[in-house]
Amino acid sequence: MQPIDFRSDTVTKPTPAMRRAIADAEVGDDVYGEDPTVLRLEARIAERLGLEAALFVPSGTQANQLAIGAHCRQGDEVLTEAGSHILHYEGGAVPALWGVQPGPLPGTRGLLTPEVVEAAVREENIHNPRTRLLSLENTHNRGGGAVWPLERFRAVVEVARKAGLAVHLDGARLFNAEVAAGIPASSWAKLTDTTAVCFSKGLGAPVGSALVGRADLIREARRLRKRLGGAMRQAGILAAAALHALEHHVERLAEDHANARRLAAGLAQLPGVKVDAAHVETNMVVAEFASRPAPETVALLARHGVLTNTAGGPGLLRLVTHLDVSTRDIDEALARIRRAVVA
Ligand code: TLP
């Protein structure tokens, strides 16, 4: 039985057309600034996000961390929602790499209010860390793929600006937000100093992310990328996949969102399973399987050919739709899950 893999949208394999784009890529040594495909990708993504410059990097983690390194000095503080990826899933990098202190803020499904941000900014005083950066996430991973309403995002950014903070956006799934909200990704990105986007999540490229932003910050990030060993040579091979993804895999994210809604509706019918359908805004479904601890449900479903992940709360599972899961797979997965939980 072929497993149906909802663990993440990172698991996709390059399509045949993407493999052809990879094979045909013109390349050069990007450390000398000579890879034409990387240069084309960097120019394209900067333009698309309405920001000055971009840097191609191996991973979303590195894009976020380079932003923190470029914005902050040792002893500074970064404000971010308590469930953010930079705090939960980046190996402790914020303190380990930069000596930066995280200031975790309470949010709702990953989204903050202007009041919470305003209250968290510390006054200038020799006792305090210097609150330097606000880092937001759109869509929000632990928030179940929640999209930031633009006006709320703008209000939060405004408060940060007034307090003299820089603003970074972890937009690993910013194109999911674009498609779900029906507004360009640049609407959010151009309000920030730096935005990270991933080509290897919903967009289906095998590797690669970009840090996009003000030219001076991207210059600094380029230096830090070298320091971390993230400067790559004939990286056009990878940039070609990212360019192909930008051109061909953005609009189709609507299919992943529709599949997520279909999956949520089907799960809600199952005994002992709770899903809040109104919270399925993009390609993630968070479902509560009340009768066992989440790791046991993950193992049970895996034995029935459905791969999932836990979602950080008791009984909570995360199921992510993507390029390699069809509508027919959704229906087959629902039948398998029914057999697993009803048996
Ligand atoms: N998220 C992965 C895991 O790390 C949890 C996943 O399966 O969702 N920002 C956000 C919001 C992300 O969700 C991720 C990946 C990253 C950054 C990091 O990207 P990579 O894996 O390329 O370092």
Coordinates of C-alpha atoms and ligand atoms in Angstrom, one line a residue:
M1 CA 0.0 0.0 0.0
Q2 CA 1.4 3.4 -1.1
P3 CA 1.4 5.7 2.0
I4 CA -0.4 9.0 1.6
D5 CA 1.9 11.6 3.1
F6 CA 0.4 14.5 5.0
R7 CA 3.4 15.1 7.3
S8 CA 4.4 18.3 5.5
D9 CA 4.4 20.1 2.2
T10 CA 8.1 19.7 2.3
V11 CA 7.9 16.1 1.2
T12 CA 7.0 16.8 -2.5
K13 CA 9.2 15.4 -5.3
P14 CA 10.1 17.6 -8.3
T15 CA 7.7 17.2 -11.2
P16 CA 9.0 16.0 -14.6
A17 CA 8.8 19.6 -16.0
M18 CA 10.7 20.9 -13.0
R19 CA 13.4 18.2 -13.5
R20 CA 13.7 19.4 -17.1
A21 CA 14.1 23.0 -15.9
I22 CA 16.9 21.8 -13.5
A23 CA 18.6 19.9 -16.3
D24 CA 18.6 22.9 -18.6
A25 CA 19.7 25.4 -16.0
E26 CA 22.6 27.7 -17.0
V27 CA 25.0 27.8 -14.1
G28 CA 28.2 29.6 -12.8
D29 CA 29.9 30.1 -9.5
D30 CA 27.5 32.0 -7.3
V31 CA 30.1 32.8 -4.7
Y32 CA 31.7 35.0 -7.5
G33 CA 28.2 36.3 -8.3
E34 CA 28.4 34.5 -11.7
D35 CA 25.4 32.1 -11.6
P36 CA 22.9 33.6 -14.1
T37 CA 20.0 31.5 -12.9
V38 CA 20.5 32.5 -9.2
L39 CA 20.8 36.1 -10.2
R40 CA 17.5 35.8 -12.2
L41 CA 15.7 34.2 -9.3
E42 CA 17.0 36.8 -6.8
A43 CA 15.8 39.7 -9.1
R44 CA 12.5 38.0 -9.8
I45 CA 11.6 37.3 -6.2
A46 CA 12.7 40.8 -5.0
E47 CA 10.4 42.3 -7.7
R48 CA 7.5 40.0 -6.9
L49 CA 7.7 41.0 -3.2
G50 CA 8.2 44.7 -3.8
L51 CA 11.5 44.8 -2.0
E52 CA 15.0 45.9 -3.1
A53 CA 17.1 42.8 -3.1
A54 CA 17.1 39.1 -2.4
L55 CA 19.5 36.3 -1.4
F56 CA 19.1 32.7 -2.4
V57 CA 19.8 30.4 0.6
P58 CA 19.6 26.6 1.3
S59 CA 16.7 26.7 3.8
G60 CA 13.9 28.6 5.4
T61 CA 15.7 28.3 8.7
Q62 CA 18.8 29.9 7.3
A63 CA 16.8 32.7 5.7
N64 CA 15.2 33.5 9.1
Q65 CA 18.4 33.3 11.0
L66 CA 20.3 35.5 8.6
A67 CA 17.6 38.1 9.1
I68 CA 18.0 37.9 12.8
G69 CA 21.8 38.2 12.5
A70 CA 21.5 41.1 10.1
H71 CA 19.0 43.0 12.3
C72 CA 20.3 42.3 15.8
R73 CA 23.5 42.6 17.9
Q74 CA 24.3 40.4 20.9
G75 CA 22.1 41.2 23.9
D76 CA 19.2 42.5 21.7
E77 CA 15.7 41.1 22.0
V78 CA 13.5 39.8 19.2
L79 CA 9.7 39.9 19.8
T80 CA 7.8 37.0 18.2
E81 CA 4.6 35.1 18.9
A82 CA 5.3 32.3 21.4
G83 CA 4.5 29.5 18.8
S84 CA 6.6 30.9 16.1
H85 CA 8.9 28.6 13.9
I86 CA 12.0 30.6 14.9
L87 CA 11.4 29.7 18.5
H88 CA 10.2 26.1 18.1
Y89 CA 11.9 24.5 15.2
E90 CA 15.2 26.1 14.5
G91 CA 17.4 24.3 16.9
G92 CA 17.7 27.1 19.5
A93 CA 19.4 29.2 16.8
V94 CA 18.3 32.6 18.0
P95 CA 20.3 32.5 21.2
A96 CA 22.9 30.0 19.9
L97 CA 24.0 31.8 16.8
W98 CA 23.4 35.4 17.6
G99 CA 23.2 35.8 21.4
V100 CA 19.8 37.3 20.9
Q101 CA 17.1 37.0 23.6
P102 CA 13.7 35.8 22.4
G103 CA 10.7 37.7 23.7
P104 CA 7.7 35.3 23.2
L105 CA 4.3 37.0 22.9
P106 CA 0.8 35.5 23.4
G107 CA -1.1 35.3 20.2
T108 CA -4.3 33.7 18.8
R109 CA -3.6 31.1 16.1
G110 CA -0.1 32.7 15.8
L111 CA -1.5 36.3 15.2
L112 CA -0.6 39.2 17.5
T113 CA -2.4 42.4 18.4
P114 CA -0.9 45.9 18.3
E115 CA -1.6 46.2 22.1
V116 CA 0.5 43.1 22.9
V117 CA 3.4 44.3 20.8
E118 CA 3.3 47.8 22.2
A119 CA 3.2 46.5 25.8
A120 CA 6.2 44.3 25.2
V121 CA 8.7 46.9 23.9
R122 CA 11.1 47.6 26.7
E123 CA 12.1 51.2 27.5
E124 CA 15.7 52.3 27.0
N125 CA 17.3 51.5 30.3
I126 CA 20.7 50.0 31.2
H127 CA 18.9 47.0 32.9
N128 CA 17.0 46.0 29.8
P129 CA 17.8 44.1 26.6
R130 CA 17.4 46.4 23.6
T131 CA 14.1 45.4 21.9
R132 CA 15.3 45.5 18.3
L133 CA 13.2 43.3 16.0
L134 CA 9.6 42.1 15.6
S135 CA 9.4 38.7 13.7
L136 CA 6.0 37.7 12.3
E137 CA 4.9 34.5 10.5
N138 CA 2.5 34.3 7.5
T139 CA 0.9 31.8 7.1
H140 CA 1.4 30.7 10.7
N141 CA 2.5 27.1 11.0
R142 CA 1.6 26.3 14.6
G143 CA -1.4 28.5 14.1
G144 CA -2.7 25.9 11.7
G145 CA -1.8 27.8 8.5
A146 CA -3.6 31.0 9.6
V147 CA -3.4 34.0 7.3
W148 CA -2.6 37.4 8.7
P149 CA -5.5 39.8 7.7
L150 CA -3.6 42.6 6.0
E151 CA -5.1 45.4 8.1
R152 CA -4.1 43.7 11.4
F153 CA -0.6 43.1 10.0
R154 CA -0.3 46.7 9.1
A155 CA -1.5 47.8 12.6
V156 CA 1.0 45.6 14.3
V157 CA 3.9 46.8 12.0
E158 CA 2.9 50.4 12.7
V159 CA 3.3 49.9 16.4
A160 CA 6.7 48.3 15.9
R161 CA 7.8 51.1 13.7
K162 CA 6.7 53.7 16.2
A163 CA 8.8 52.0 18.8
G164 CA 11.8 52.0 16.4
L165 CA 11.8 48.2 15.8
A166 CA 12.8 46.5 12.6
V167 CA 10.3 44.0 11.2
H168 CA 11.0 40.6 9.7
L169 CA 8.4 38.2 8.2
D170 CA 8.8 34.5 8.1
G171 CA 6.9 33.9 4.9
A172 CA 7.8 30.3 4.4
R173 CA 4.2 29.9 3.1
L174 CA 3.5 33.5 2.1
F175 CA 2.3 32.3 -1.4
N176 CA -0.4 30.2 0.4
A177 CA -1.5 33.4 2.1
E178 CA -1.5 35.2 -1.3
V179 CA -3.7 32.6 -2.9
A180 CA -6.1 32.3 0.1
A181 CA -6.5 36.0 0.7
G182 CA -6.5 36.9 -3.0
I183 CA -4.0 39.7 -2.5
P184 CA -0.4 39.8 -3.7
A185 CA 2.4 38.5 -1.4
S186 CA 4.0 41.9 -1.7
S187 CA 1.1 43.5 0.3
W188 CA 2.6 42.0 3.4
A189 CA 6.2 41.9 2.4
K190 CA 6.6 45.5 1.4
L191 CA 5.6 46.6 4.9
T192 CA 8.7 44.7 6.3
D193 CA 12.4 45.2 6.3
T194 CA 13.1 41.6 5.5
T195 CA 10.9 38.7 4.4
A196 CA 11.9 35.0 4.1
V197 CA 10.1 32.8 1.5
C198 CA 10.5 29.1 0.8
F199 CA 10.4 27.4 -2.5
S200 CA 10.5 24.0 -1.0
K201 CA 7.2 24.0 0.9
G202 CA 3.9 24.3 -1.1
L203 CA 5.7 25.5 -4.2
G204 CA 7.3 22.0 -4.6
A205 CA 10.9 22.8 -5.3
P206 CA 13.4 20.3 -3.8
V207 CA 15.6 22.8 -2.0
G208 CA 15.8 26.6 -1.4
S209 CA 14.5 29.7 0.2
A210 CA 15.2 33.4 -0.2
L211 CA 15.7 36.3 2.1
V212 CA 14.3 39.4 0.5
G213 CA 14.5 43.0 1.8
R214 CA 16.4 46.3 2.0
A215 CA 19.6 46.2 0.0
D216 CA 21.9 47.0 3.0
L217 CA 20.4 44.2 5.1
I218 CA 20.7 41.7 2.2
R219 CA 24.4 42.7 1.8
E220 CA 25.0 42.0 5.4
A221 CA 23.0 38.7 5.1
R222 CA 25.2 37.7 2.2
R223 CA 28.3 38.1 4.4
L224 CA 26.6 36.1 7.2
R225 CA 25.5 33.4 4.8
K226 CA 29.2 32.8 3.9
R227 CA 30.1 32.7 7.6
L228 CA 27.5 29.9 8.1
G229 CA 28.7 27.9 5.1
G230 CA 25.5 28.6 3.2
A231 CA 27.2 30.2 0.1
M232 CA 26.7 27.7 -2.7
R233 CA 28.5 27.3 -6.0
Q234 CA 26.6 26.2 -9.2
A235 CA 23.3 26.8 -7.3
G236 CA 21.5 27.6 -10.5
I237 CA 20.5 23.9 -10.6
L238 CA 18.4 24.7 -7.5
A239 CA 17.4 28.2 -8.5
A240 CA 16.0 26.8 -11.8
A241 CA 13.6 24.6 -9.8
A242 CA 12.6 27.7 -7.7
L243 CA 12.0 29.8 -10.8
H244 CA 9.9 27.0 -12.3
A245 CA 7.9 26.8 -9.0
L246 CA 7.2 30.5 -9.0
E247 CA 5.9 30.4 -12.5
H248 CA 3.9 27.2 -12.4
H249 CA 3.0 26.3 -8.8
V250 CA 1.6 29.4 -7.2
E251 CA -2.0 29.5 -8.5
R252 CA -2.4 25.8 -8.0
L253 CA -2.0 26.2 -4.2
A254 CA -5.8 26.8 -4.4
E255 CA -6.2 23.1 -5.1
D256 CA -4.2 22.3 -1.9
H257 CA -6.5 24.6 0.0
A258 CA -9.6 23.0 -1.4
N259 CA -8.2 19.5 -0.6
A260 CA -7.5 20.7 3.0
R261 CA -11.1 21.8 3.3
R262 CA -12.3 18.5 1.9
L263 CA -10.1 16.6 4.3
A264 CA -11.3 18.6 7.3
A265 CA -15.0 18.1 6.3
G266 CA -14.4 14.3 6.1
L267 CA -12.5 14.1 9.3
A268 CA -15.2 16.0 11.1
Q269 CA -17.6 13.2 10.3
L270 CA -15.5 10.6 12.1
P271 CA -16.4 9.5 15.6
G272 CA -14.0 11.0 18.2
V273 CA -12.4 13.4 15.8
K274 CA -12.8 17.2 16.1
V275 CA -11.9 19.7 13.5
D276 CA -12.7 23.4 13.3
A277 CA -13.5 23.8 9.6
A278 CA -13.5 27.6 9.9
H279 CA -9.8 27.4 10.9
V280 CA -8.8 25.7 7.7
E281 CA -7.7 28.7 5.7
T282 CA -4.8 27.3 3.7
N283 CA -3.1 23.8 3.3
M284 CA -3.1 22.7 7.0
V285 CA -5.6 20.8 9.0
V286 CA -5.3 20.5 12.7
A287 CA -7.5 17.7 14.0
E288 CA -8.1 16.5 17.6
F289 CA -8.3 12.7 18.0
A290 CA -9.5 12.6 21.6
S291 CA -9.2 8.9 22.4
R292 CA -5.4 8.5 22.5
P293 CA -2.2 10.6 22.9
A294 CA -1.3 12.2 19.6
P295 CA 1.9 10.1 19.0
E296 CA -0.1 6.9 19.3
T297 CA -2.6 8.2 16.7
V298 CA 0.2 9.1 14.4
A299 CA 1.6 5.6 14.7
L300 CA -1.9 4.0 14.2
L301 CA -2.6 6.0 11.1
A302 CA 0.9 5.2 9.7
R303 CA 0.1 1.5 10.0
H304 CA -3.0 2.2 7.9
G305 CA -1.0 4.1 5.3
V306 CA -1.6 7.7 6.3
L307 CA 1.4 9.7 7.4
T308 CA 0.8 12.7 9.7
N309 CA 2.6 14.7 12.5
T310 CA 1.6 15.7 16.0
A311 CA 0.6 19.4 16.3
G312 CA 1.8 20.4 19.8
G313 CA -1.3 19.8 21.9
P314 CA -2.9 16.8 23.5
G315 CA -4.5 14.6 20.9
L316 CA -3.7 17.1 18.1
L317 CA -2.5 16.0 14.7
R318 CA -1.4 18.2 11.7
L319 CA -2.2 17.1 8.2
V320 CA -0.7 19.2 5.3
T321 CA -1.9 19.0 1.7
H322 CA 0.5 19.6 -1.2
L323 CA 1.4 19.0 -4.8
D324 CA 1.8 15.3 -4.4
V325 CA -1.7 14.7 -2.8
S326 CA -4.6 14.6 -5.2
T327 CA -8.3 14.9 -4.4
R328 CA -8.6 11.2 -4.9
D329 CA -5.9 10.7 -2.3
I330 CA -7.9 12.7 0.1
D331 CA -10.9 10.4 -0.3
E332 CA -8.7 7.3 0.0
A333 CA -7.0 8.7 3.1
L334 CA -10.4 9.4 4.7
A335 CA -11.4 5.8 4.1
R336 CA -8.1 4.6 5.6
I337 CA -8.5 6.9 8.7
R338 CA -12.1 5.7 9.2
R339 CA -10.9 2.1 9.2
A340 CA -8.1 3.0 11.7
V341 CA -10.2 4.9 14.2
V342 CA -13.5 2.9 13.9
A343 CA -11.9 -0.6 14.1
Ligands
TLP1 N1 8.6 23.9 8.7 C1 8.6 22.5 8.8 C2 9.2 21.9 10.1 O1 10.4 22.6 10.4 C3 8.3 22.1 11.2 C4 7.2 21.9 8.5 O2 7.1 20.7 8.2 O3 6.3 22.7 8.6 N2 9.3 28.8 8.7 C5 8.2 28.1 8.7 C6 6.9 28.8 9.1 C7 8.2 26.7 8.5 O4 7.1 26.1 8.6 C8 9.4 26.1 8.2 C9 9.5 24.6 7.9 C10 10.6 26.9 8.1 C11 10.5 28.3 8.4 C12 12.0 26.3 7.9 O5 12.2 25.8 6.6 P1 13.4 24.8 6.3 O6 12.8 23.5 6.7 O7 13.6 25.0 4.9 O8 14.5 25.2 7.1

